């Protein structure tokens, strides 16, 4: 029986897989870092840091730049037709997906270079995802939905210079959830799976009539 692994096959697992993929993708892009008041000398340029869900301190993004933040914003689970080709009988199966919002933030004292630096790191991610749309062998980028990108205003009342921000939205197919112990489910009881560690303490004893 397949083990239920929350870390590897859920939105949490997707975020961690995306984090490792992102770090590998942008490790060669060495970007400037803004000097802080407590710094005795100019900080060394470095690759973008990668965060999940939230920044450790959302009010200090200027101290974290350059960075990339991946967030799971929505998800969907539903029965959809598995067979789309003509001439084959369609059968519904449970399919799951997640929408990931990726925020990019870079720093640069020169506005033109700052805008180009932001675009460059976003392009690195876009191309890498299109070339390698499957992460950890289980999470698949939905290419039909495409990749949406937006660059935030850099100047004016809502401008962010000398920090430059943009975002990327991607849709991912999650591994299918297999219904376990259907005989108990149809009776309204919790499924019984000795390998499902997260259900162990809530599963009632097996009814001898089953």
JSON list of C-alpha atoms in Angstrom, two decimals:
[
{"chain": "A", "resi": 1, "resn": "UNK", "atom": "CA", "xyz": [0.00, 0.00, 0.00]},
{"chain": "A", "resi": 2, "resn": "UNK", "atom": "CA", "xyz": [1.34, 3.43, -0.93]},
{"chain": "A", "resi": 3, "resn": "UNK", "atom": "CA", "xyz": [2.51, 5.52, 1.97]},
{"chain": "A", "resi": 4, "resn": "UNK", "atom": "CA", "xyz": [0.88, 8.92, 2.47]},
{"chain": "A", "resi": 5, "resn": "UNK", "atom": "CA", "xyz": [3.75, 11.41, 2.64]},
{"chain": "A", "resi": 6, "resn": "UNK", "atom": "CA", "xyz": [2.63, 14.92, 3.50]},
{"chain": "A", "resi": 7, "resn": "UNK", "atom": "CA", "xyz": [6.08, 16.44, 3.05]},
{"chain": "A", "resi": 8, "resn": "UNK", "atom": "CA", "xyz": [6.65, 15.15, -0.46]},
{"chain": "A", "resi": 9, "resn": "UNK", "atom": "CA", "xyz": [3.29, 15.04, -2.22]},
{"chain": "A", "resi": 10, "resn": "UNK", "atom": "CA", "xyz": [1.41, 18.15, -1.08]},
{"chain": "A", "resi": 11, "resn": "UNK", "atom": "CA", "xyz": [1.67, 21.90, -1.65]},
{"chain": "A", "resi": 12, "resn": "UNK", "atom": "CA", "xyz": [4.30, 22.00, 1.10]},
{"chain": "A", "resi": 13, "resn": "UNK", "atom": "CA", "xyz": [6.40, 19.47, -0.80]},
{"chain": "A", "resi": 14, "resn": "UNK", "atom": "CA", "xyz": [5.93, 21.49, -3.98]},
{"chain": "A", "resi": 15, "resn": "UNK", "atom": "CA", "xyz": [7.24, 24.64, -2.28]},
{"chain": "A", "resi": 16, "resn": "UNK", "atom": "CA", "xyz": [10.35, 22.85, -1.01]},
{"chain": "A", "resi": 17, "resn": "UNK", "atom": "CA", "xyz": [10.98, 21.29, -4.42]},
{"chain": "A", "resi": 18, "resn": "UNK", "atom": "CA", "xyz": [10.58, 24.71, -6.04]},
{"chain": "A", "resi": 19, "resn": "UNK", "atom": "CA", "xyz": [12.98, 26.22, -3.50]},
{"chain": "A", "resi": 20, "resn": "UNK", "atom": "CA", "xyz": [15.75, 23.76, -4.35]},
{"chain": "A", "resi": 21, "resn": "UNK", "atom": "CA", "xyz": [15.13, 24.21, -8.07]},
{"chain": "A", "resi": 22, "resn": "UNK", "atom": "CA", "xyz": [15.24, 28.01, -7.72]},
{"chain": "A", "resi": 23, "resn": "UNK", "atom": "CA", "xyz": [18.48, 28.01, -5.71]},
{"chain": "A", "resi": 24, "resn": "UNK", "atom": "CA", "xyz": [20.15, 25.89, -8.37]},
{"chain": "A", "resi": 25, "resn": "UNK", "atom": "CA", "xyz": [18.77, 28.05, -11.19]},
{"chain": "A", "resi": 26, "resn": "UNK", "atom": "CA", "xyz": [19.89, 31.46, -9.87]},
{"chain": "A", "resi": 27, "resn": "UNK", "atom": "CA", "xyz": [23.07, 30.52, -8.02]},
{"chain": "A", "resi": 28, "resn": "UNK", "atom": "CA", "xyz": [25.21, 31.94, -10.82]},
{"chain": "A", "resi": 29, "resn": "UNK", "atom": "CA", "xyz": [23.54, 35.37, -10.74]},
{"chain": "A", "resi": 30, "resn": "UNK", "atom": "CA", "xyz": [25.56, 37.46, -8.28]},
{"chain": "A", "resi": 31, "resn": "UNK", "atom": "CA", "xyz": [23.53, 40.56, -7.40]},
{"chain": "A", "resi": 32, "resn": "UNK", "atom": "CA", "xyz": [24.24, 43.76, -5.43]},
{"chain": "A", "resi": 33, "resn": "UNK", "atom": "CA", "xyz": [23.10, 44.13, -1.81]},
{"chain": "A", "resi": 34, "resn": "UNK", "atom": "CA", "xyz": [22.09, 47.42, -0.18]},
{"chain": "A", "resi": 35, "resn": "UNK", "atom": "CA", "xyz": [24.37, 48.61, 2.59]},
{"chain": "A", "resi": 36, "resn": "UNK", "atom": "CA", "xyz": [22.62, 48.81, 5.98]},
{"chain": "A", "resi": 37, "resn": "UNK", "atom": "CA", "xyz": [23.33, 51.28, 8.78]},
{"chain": "A", "resi": 38, "resn": "UNK", "atom": "CA", "xyz": [25.09, 48.65, 10.86]},
{"chain": "A", "resi": 39, "resn": "UNK", "atom": "CA", "xyz": [27.38, 47.57, 8.00]},
{"chain": "A", "resi": 40, "resn": "UNK", "atom": "CA", "xyz": [30.97, 48.75, 8.41]},
{"chain": "A", "resi": 41, "resn": "UNK", "atom": "CA", "xyz": [31.71, 48.19, 4.72]},
{"chain": "A", "resi": 42, "resn": "UNK", "atom": "CA", "xyz": [29.86, 47.57, 1.49]},
{"chain": "A", "resi": 43, "resn": "UNK", "atom": "CA", "xyz": [28.26, 44.11, 1.53]},
{"chain": "A", "resi": 44, "resn": "UNK", "atom": "CA", "xyz": [29.46, 41.57, -1.00]},
{"chain": "A", "resi": 45, "resn": "UNK", "atom": "CA", "xyz": [27.15, 40.75, -3.92]},
{"chain": "A", "resi": 46, "resn": "UNK", "atom": "CA", "xyz": [25.43, 37.37, -3.61]},
{"chain": "A", "resi": 47, "resn": "UNK", "atom": "CA", "xyz": [22.83, 35.14, -5.28]},
{"chain": "A", "resi": 48, "resn": "UNK", "atom": "CA", "xyz": [19.18, 35.73, -4.42]},
{"chain": "A", "resi": 49, "resn": "UNK", "atom": "CA", "xyz": [17.98, 34.12, -1.20]},
{"chain": "A", "resi": 50, "resn": "UNK", "atom": "CA", "xyz": [14.90, 31.90, -1.51]},
{"chain": "A", "resi": 51, "resn": "UNK", "atom": "CA", "xyz": [12.04, 32.00, 1.01]},
{"chain": "A", "resi": 52, "resn": "UNK", "atom": "CA", "xyz": [8.76, 30.10, 1.32]},
{"chain": "A", "resi": 53, "resn": "UNK", "atom": "CA", "xyz": [5.29, 31.33, 2.29]},
{"chain": "A", "resi": 54, "resn": "UNK", "atom": "CA", "xyz": [6.45, 34.54, 4.01]},
{"chain": "A", "resi": 55, "resn": "UNK", "atom": "CA", "xyz": [9.60, 36.51, 4.62]},
{"chain": "A", "resi": 56, "resn": "UNK", "atom": "CA", "xyz": [10.99, 36.04, 8.15]},
{"chain": "A", "resi": 57, "resn": "UNK", "atom": "CA", "xyz": [10.22, 39.73, 8.66]},
{"chain": "A", "resi": 58, "resn": "UNK", "atom": "CA", "xyz": [7.84, 41.18, 6.06]},
{"chain": "A", "resi": 59, "resn": "UNK", "atom": "CA", "xyz": [8.67, 44.75, 7.05]},
{"chain": "A", "resi": 60, "resn": "UNK", "atom": "CA", "xyz": [12.37, 44.46, 6.23]},
{"chain": "A", "resi": 61, "resn": "UNK", "atom": "CA", "xyz": [12.37, 43.35, 2.60]},
{"chain": "A", "resi": 62, "resn": "UNK", "atom": "CA", "xyz": [15.14, 45.90, 1.94]},
{"chain": "A", "resi": 63, "resn": "UNK", "atom": "CA", "xyz": [17.44, 43.85, 4.18]},
{"chain": "A", "resi": 64, "resn": "UNK", "atom": "CA", "xyz": [16.61, 40.60, 2.41]},
{"chain": "A", "resi": 65, "resn": "UNK", "atom": "CA", "xyz": [17.06, 41.75, -1.20]},
{"chain": "A", "resi": 66, "resn": "UNK", "atom": "CA", "xyz": [17.91, 40.14, -3.48]},
{"chain": "A", "resi": 67, "resn": "UNK", "atom": "CA", "xyz": [15.37, 37.41, -2.81]},
{"chain": "A", "resi": 68, "resn": "UNK", "atom": "CA", "xyz": [12.69, 35.21, -4.35]},
{"chain": "A", "resi": 69, "resn": "UNK", "atom": "CA", "xyz": [9.58, 34.33, -2.34]},
{"chain": "A", "resi": 70, "resn": "UNK", "atom": "CA", "xyz": [7.38, 31.37, -3.33]},
{"chain": "A", "resi": 71, "resn": "UNK", "atom": "CA", "xyz": [3.80, 31.29, -2.02]},
{"chain": "A", "resi": 72, "resn": "UNK", "atom": "CA", "xyz": [0.99, 28.77, -2.51]},
{"chain": "A", "resi": 73, "resn": "UNK", "atom": "CA", "xyz": [-2.02, 31.03, -3.04]},
{"chain": "A", "resi": 74, "resn": "UNK", "atom": "CA", "xyz": [-4.85, 28.76, -4.25]},
{"chain": "A", "resi": 75, "resn": "UNK", "atom": "CA", "xyz": [-5.51, 25.10, -4.90]},
{"chain": "A", "resi": 76, "resn": "UNK", "atom": "CA", "xyz": [-8.16, 22.93, -6.51]},
{"chain": "A", "resi": 77, "resn": "UNK", "atom": "CA", "xyz": [-9.26, 19.32, -6.08]},
{"chain": "A", "resi": 78, "resn": "UNK", "atom": "CA", "xyz": [-11.98, 17.88, -8.30]},
{"chain": "A", "resi": 79, "resn": "UNK", "atom": "CA", "xyz": [-13.14, 15.07, -10.53]},
{"chain": "A", "resi": 80, "resn": "UNK", "atom": "CA", "xyz": [-12.16, 15.70, -14.13]},
{"chain": "A", "resi": 81, "resn": "UNK", "atom": "CA", "xyz": [-12.12, 13.62, -17.28]},
{"chain": "A", "resi": 82, "resn": "UNK", "atom": "CA", "xyz": [-8.93, 11.60, -17.58]},
{"chain": "A", "resi": 83, "resn": "UNK", "atom": "CA", "xyz": [-9.25, 10.80, -21.30]},
{"chain": "A", "resi": 84, "resn": "UNK", "atom": "CA", "xyz": [-9.41, 13.80, -23.61]},
{"chain": "A", "resi": 85, "resn": "UNK", "atom": "CA", "xyz": [-8.81, 12.07, -26.96]},
{"chain": "A", "resi": 86, "resn": "UNK", "atom": "CA", "xyz": [-11.72, 11.54, -29.32]},
{"chain": "A", "resi": 87, "resn": "UNK", "atom": "CA", "xyz": [-12.98, 8.01, -29.70]},
{"chain": "A", "resi": 88, "resn": "UNK", "atom": "CA", "xyz": [-12.17, 7.04, -26.11]},
{"chain": "A", "resi": 89, "resn": "UNK", "atom": "CA", "xyz": [-14.66, 6.90, -23.29]},
{"chain": "A", "resi": 90, "resn": "UNK", "atom": "CA", "xyz": [-14.06, 9.66, -20.75]},
{"chain": "A", "resi": 91, "resn": "UNK", "atom": "CA", "xyz": [-13.73, 8.61, -17.14]},
{"chain": "A", "resi": 92, "resn": "UNK", "atom": "CA", "xyz": [-13.59, 11.03, -14.23]},
{"chain": "A", "resi": 93, "resn": "UNK", "atom": "CA", "xyz": [-10.68, 10.90, -11.83]},
{"chain": "A", "resi": 94, "resn": "UNK", "atom": "CA", "xyz": [-9.57, 13.06, -8.93]},
{"chain": "A", "resi": 95, "resn": "UNK", "atom": "CA", "xyz": [-7.10, 15.73, -10.03]},
{"chain": "A", "resi": 96, "resn": "UNK", "atom": "CA", "xyz": [-5.36, 18.29, -7.84]},
{"chain": "A", "resi": 97, "resn": "UNK", "atom": "CA", "xyz": [-3.53, 21.50, -8.65]},
{"chain": "A", "resi": 98, "resn": "UNK", "atom": "CA", "xyz": [-1.88, 24.44, -6.91]},
{"chain": "A", "resi": 99, "resn": "UNK", "atom": "CA", "xyz": [-1.25, 28.03, -7.96]},
{"chain": "A", "resi": 100, "resn": "UNK", "atom": "CA", "xyz": [2.16, 29.39, -6.93]},
{"chain": "A", "resi": 101, "resn": "UNK", "atom": "CA", "xyz": [2.96, 33.10, -6.72]},
{"chain": "A", "resi": 102, "resn": "UNK", "atom": "CA", "xyz": [6.67, 33.87, -6.91]},
{"chain": "A", "resi": 103, "resn": "UNK", "atom": "CA", "xyz": [7.83, 37.36, -5.91]},
{"chain": "A", "resi": 104, "resn": "UNK", "atom": "CA", "xyz": [11.21, 38.62, -7.13]},
{"chain": "A", "resi": 105, "resn": "UNK", "atom": "CA", "xyz": [13.03, 41.51, -5.45]},
{"chain": "A", "resi": 106, "resn": "UNK", "atom": "CA", "xyz": [16.43, 42.94, -6.39]},
{"chain": "A", "resi": 107, "resn": "UNK", "atom": "CA", "xyz": [18.39, 46.03, -5.40]},
{"chain": "A", "resi": 108, "resn": "UNK", "atom": "CA", "xyz": [20.45, 48.29, -7.64]},
{"chain": "A", "resi": 109, "resn": "UNK", "atom": "CA", "xyz": [21.52, 51.95, -7.27]},
{"chain": "A", "resi": 110, "resn": "UNK", "atom": "CA", "xyz": [21.14, 52.48, -11.03]},
{"chain": "A", "resi": 111, "resn": "UNK", "atom": "CA", "xyz": [17.49, 52.44, -12.16]},
{"chain": "A", "resi": 112, "resn": "UNK", "atom": "CA", "xyz": [18.17, 51.17, -15.66]},
{"chain": "A", "resi": 113, "resn": "UNK", "atom": "CA", "xyz": [20.45, 48.39, -14.40]},
{"chain": "A", "resi": 114, "resn": "UNK", "atom": "CA", "xyz": [17.96, 47.61, -11.64]},
{"chain": "A", "resi": 115, "resn": "UNK", "atom": "CA", "xyz": [15.15, 47.07, -14.11]},
{"chain": "A", "resi": 116, "resn": "UNK", "atom": "CA", "xyz": [17.34, 44.89, -16.31]},
{"chain": "A", "resi": 117, "resn": "UNK", "atom": "CA", "xyz": [18.59, 42.90, -13.31]},
{"chain": "A", "resi": 118, "resn": "UNK", "atom": "CA", "xyz": [15.02, 42.13, -12.27]},
{"chain": "A", "resi": 119, "resn": "UNK", "atom": "CA", "xyz": [14.07, 41.09, -15.80]},
{"chain": "A", "resi": 120, "resn": "UNK", "atom": "CA", "xyz": [17.18, 38.92, -16.07]},
{"chain": "A", "resi": 121, "resn": "UNK", "atom": "CA", "xyz": [16.51, 36.88, -12.93]},
{"chain": "A", "resi": 122, "resn": "UNK", "atom": "CA", "xyz": [12.86, 36.42, -13.90]},
{"chain": "A", "resi": 123, "resn": "UNK", "atom": "CA", "xyz": [13.92, 35.25, -17.35]},
{"chain": "A", "resi": 124, "resn": "UNK", "atom": "CA", "xyz": [16.33, 32.74, -15.82]},
{"chain": "A", "resi": 125, "resn": "UNK", "atom": "CA", "xyz": [13.45, 31.22, -13.85]},
{"chain": "A", "resi": 126, "resn": "UNK", "atom": "CA", "xyz": [11.01, 31.31, -16.76]},
{"chain": "A", "resi": 127, "resn": "UNK", "atom": "CA", "xyz": [13.35, 29.55, -19.15]},
{"chain": "A", "resi": 128, "resn": "UNK", "atom": "CA", "xyz": [14.45, 27.00, -16.53]},
{"chain": "A", "resi": 129, "resn": "UNK", "atom": "CA", "xyz": [10.83, 26.09, -15.71]},
{"chain": "A", "resi": 130, "resn": "UNK", "atom": "CA", "xyz": [9.91, 25.69, -19.37]},
{"chain": "A", "resi": 131, "resn": "UNK", "atom": "CA", "xyz": [12.95, 23.49, -19.96]},
{"chain": "A", "resi": 132, "resn": "UNK", "atom": "CA", "xyz": [12.39, 21.41, -16.82]},
{"chain": "A", "resi": 133, "resn": "UNK", "atom": "CA", "xyz": [8.63, 21.44, -16.07]},
{"chain": "A", "resi": 134, "resn": "UNK", "atom": "CA", "xyz": [8.67, 18.47, -13.66]},
{"chain": "A", "resi": 135, "resn": "UNK", "atom": "CA", "xyz": [10.05, 18.83, -10.12]},
{"chain": "A", "resi": 136, "resn": "UNK", "atom": "CA", "xyz": [11.08, 15.93, -7.89]},
{"chain": "A", "resi": 137, "resn": "UNK", "atom": "CA", "xyz": [9.52, 13.56, -10.40]},
{"chain": "A", "resi": 138, "resn": "UNK", "atom": "CA", "xyz": [5.99, 14.29, -9.11]},
{"chain": "A", "resi": 139, "resn": "UNK", "atom": "CA", "xyz": [5.08, 17.98, -9.55]},
{"chain": "A", "resi": 140, "resn": "UNK", "atom": "CA", "xyz": [4.27, 19.00, -13.14]},
{"chain": "A", "resi": 141, "resn": "UNK", "atom": "CA", "xyz": [4.05, 22.56, -14.43]},
{"chain": "A", "resi": 142, "resn": "UNK", "atom": "CA", "xyz": [0.75, 23.05, -16.26]},
{"chain": "A", "resi": 143, "resn": "UNK", "atom": "CA", "xyz": [1.96, 24.40, -19.59]},
{"chain": "A", "resi": 144, "resn": "UNK", "atom": "CA", "xyz": [-1.61, 24.84, -20.84]},
{"chain": "A", "resi": 145, "resn": "UNK", "atom": "CA", "xyz": [-2.10, 27.49, -18.16]},
{"chain": "A", "resi": 146, "resn": "UNK", "atom": "CA", "xyz": [1.23, 29.08, -19.08]},
{"chain": "A", "resi": 147, "resn": "UNK", "atom": "CA", "xyz": [3.42, 31.37, -16.97]},
{"chain": "A", "resi": 148, "resn": "UNK", "atom": "CA", "xyz": [2.11, 34.81, -16.06]},
{"chain": "A", "resi": 149, "resn": "UNK", "atom": "CA", "xyz": [4.58, 37.59, -15.22]},
{"chain": "A", "resi": 150, "resn": "UNK", "atom": "CA", "xyz": [4.27, 41.17, -14.05]},
{"chain": "A", "resi": 151, "resn": "UNK", "atom": "CA", "xyz": [6.80, 43.86, -13.14]},
{"chain": "A", "resi": 152, "resn": "UNK", "atom": "CA", "xyz": [5.76, 46.34, -10.43]},
{"chain": "A", "resi": 153, "resn": "UNK", "atom": "CA", "xyz": [6.02, 50.10, -11.06]},
{"chain": "A", "resi": 154, "resn": "UNK", "atom": "CA", "xyz": [9.56, 51.36, -10.51]},
{"chain": "A", "resi": 155, "resn": "UNK", "atom": "CA", "xyz": [8.97, 55.11, -10.39]},
{"chain": "A", "resi": 156, "resn": "UNK", "atom": "CA", "xyz": [6.25, 57.56, -9.42]},
{"chain": "A", "resi": 157, "resn": "UNK", "atom": "CA", "xyz": [4.04, 57.54, -6.35]},
{"chain": "A", "resi": 158, "resn": "UNK", "atom": "CA", "xyz": [4.02, 53.74, -6.08]},
{"chain": "A", "resi": 159, "resn": "UNK", "atom": "CA", "xyz": [7.60, 53.31, -7.24]},
{"chain": "A", "resi": 160, "resn": "UNK", "atom": "CA", "xyz": [9.96, 50.96, -5.42]},
{"chain": "A", "resi": 161, "resn": "UNK", "atom": "CA", "xyz": [13.40, 52.11, -6.68]},
{"chain": "A", "resi": 162, "resn": "UNK", "atom": "CA", "xyz": [16.18, 51.39, -5.75]},
{"chain": "A", "resi": 163, "resn": "UNK", "atom": "CA", "xyz": [14.37, 48.07, -5.16]},
{"chain": "A", "resi": 164, "resn": "UNK", "atom": "CA", "xyz": [12.76, 46.40, -8.16]},
{"chain": "A", "resi": 165, "resn": "UNK", "atom": "CA", "xyz": [9.96, 43.88, -7.78]},
{"chain": "A", "resi": 166, "resn": "UNK", "atom": "CA", "xyz": [8.05, 41.55, -10.04]},
{"chain": "A", "resi": 167, "resn": "UNK", "atom": "CA", "xyz": [6.01, 38.39, -9.76]},
{"chain": "A", "resi": 168, "resn": "UNK", "atom": "CA", "xyz": [5.43, 35.16, -11.61]},
{"chain": "A", "resi": 169, "resn": "UNK", "atom": "CA", "xyz": [2.33, 32.96, -11.35]},
{"chain": "A", "resi": 170, "resn": "UNK", "atom": "CA", "xyz": [2.48, 29.27, -12.22]},
{"chain": "A", "resi": 171, "resn": "UNK", "atom": "CA", "xyz": [-0.02, 26.40, -11.98]},
{"chain": "A", "resi": 172, "resn": "UNK", "atom": "CA", "xyz": [1.16, 22.96, -10.90]},
{"chain": "A", "resi": 173, "resn": "UNK", "atom": "CA", "xyz": [-0.36, 19.50, -11.14]},
{"chain": "A", "resi": 174, "resn": "UNK", "atom": "CA", "xyz": [-0.09, 17.65, -7.83]},
{"chain": "A", "resi": 175, "resn": "UNK", "atom": "CA", "xyz": [0.24, 13.86, -7.48]},
{"chain": "A", "resi": 176, "resn": "UNK", "atom": "CA", "xyz": [-3.20, 12.19, -7.47]},
{"chain": "A", "resi": 177, "resn": "UNK", "atom": "CA", "xyz": [-4.66, 11.22, -4.11]},
{"chain": "A", "resi": 178, "resn": "UNK", "atom": "CA", "xyz": [-5.62, 7.54, -4.06]},
{"chain": "A", "resi": 179, "resn": "UNK", "atom": "CA", "xyz": [-8.71, 6.67, -2.05]},
{"chain": "A", "resi": 180, "resn": "UNK", "atom": "CA", "xyz": [-7.82, 4.07, 0.58]},
{"chain": "A", "resi": 181, "resn": "UNK", "atom": "CA", "xyz": [-10.09, 1.48, 2.19]},
{"chain": "A", "resi": 182, "resn": "UNK", "atom": "CA", "xyz": [-13.20, 2.40, 0.17]},
{"chain": "A", "resi": 183, "resn": "UNK", "atom": "CA", "xyz": [-15.40, 0.00, 2.19]},
{"chain": "A", "resi": 184, "resn": "UNK", "atom": "CA", "xyz": [-14.97, 2.17, 5.28]},
{"chain": "A", "resi": 185, "resn": "UNK", "atom": "CA", "xyz": [-15.30, 5.42, 3.36]},
{"chain": "A", "resi": 186, "resn": "UNK", "atom": "CA", "xyz": [-18.73, 4.55, 1.92]},
{"chain": "A", "resi": 187, "resn": "UNK", "atom": "CA", "xyz": [-19.95, 3.91, 5.48]},
{"chain": "A", "resi": 188, "resn": "UNK", "atom": "CA", "xyz": [-18.79, 7.35, 6.56]},
{"chain": "A", "resi": 189, "resn": "UNK", "atom": "CA", "xyz": [-15.83, 6.11, 8.62]},
{"chain": "A", "resi": 190, "resn": "UNK", "atom": "CA", "xyz": [-12.21, 7.21, 8.49]},
{"chain": "A", "resi": 191, "resn": "UNK", "atom": "CA", "xyz": [-10.10, 5.20, 6.02]},
{"chain": "A", "resi": 192, "resn": "UNK", "atom": "CA", "xyz": [-7.83, 2.63, 7.61]},
{"chain": "A", "resi": 193, "resn": "UNK", "atom": "CA", "xyz": [-4.23, 2.74, 6.45]},
{"chain": "A", "resi": 194, "resn": "UNK", "atom": "CA", "xyz": [-1.47, 1.66, 8.79]},
{"chain": "A", "resi": 195, "resn": "UNK", "atom": "CA", "xyz": [1.02, 3.70, 6.78]},
{"chain": "A", "resi": 196, "resn": "UNK", "atom": "CA", "xyz": [-0.95, 6.95, 7.04]},
{"chain": "A", "resi": 197, "resn": "UNK", "atom": "CA", "xyz": [0.85, 8.35, 10.07]},
{"chain": "A", "resi": 198, "resn": "UNK", "atom": "CA", "xyz": [-1.17, 11.58, 10.10]},
{"chain": "A", "resi": 199, "resn": "UNK", "atom": "CA", "xyz": [-4.44, 9.59, 10.51]},
{"chain": "A", "resi": 200, "resn": "UNK", "atom": "CA", "xyz": [-3.23, 6.99, 13.03]},
{"chain": "A", "resi": 201, "resn": "UNK", "atom": "CA", "xyz": [-4.57, 8.62, 16.16]},
{"chain": "A", "resi": 202, "resn": "UNK", "atom": "CA", "xyz": [-8.00, 9.33, 14.65]},
{"chain": "A", "resi": 203, "resn": "UNK", "atom": "CA", "xyz": [-8.84, 6.00, 13.01]},
{"chain": "A", "resi": 204, "resn": "UNK", "atom": "CA", "xyz": [-11.45, 3.92, 14.89]},
{"chain": "A", "resi": 205, "resn": "UNK", "atom": "CA", "xyz": [-10.88, 0.21, 15.26]},
{"chain": "A", "resi": 206, "resn": "UNK", "atom": "CA", "xyz": [-11.86, -1.92, 12.28]},
{"chain": "A", "resi": 207, "resn": "UNK", "atom": "CA", "xyz": [-15.47, -3.10, 12.35]},
{"chain": "A", "resi": 208, "resn": "UNK", "atom": "CA", "xyz": [-15.40, -6.95, 12.30]},
{"chain": "A", "resi": 209, "resn": "UNK", "atom": "CA", "xyz": [-18.32, -6.93, 9.85]},
{"chain": "A", "resi": 210, "resn": "UNK", "atom": "CA", "xyz": [-16.17, -5.34, 7.12]}
]
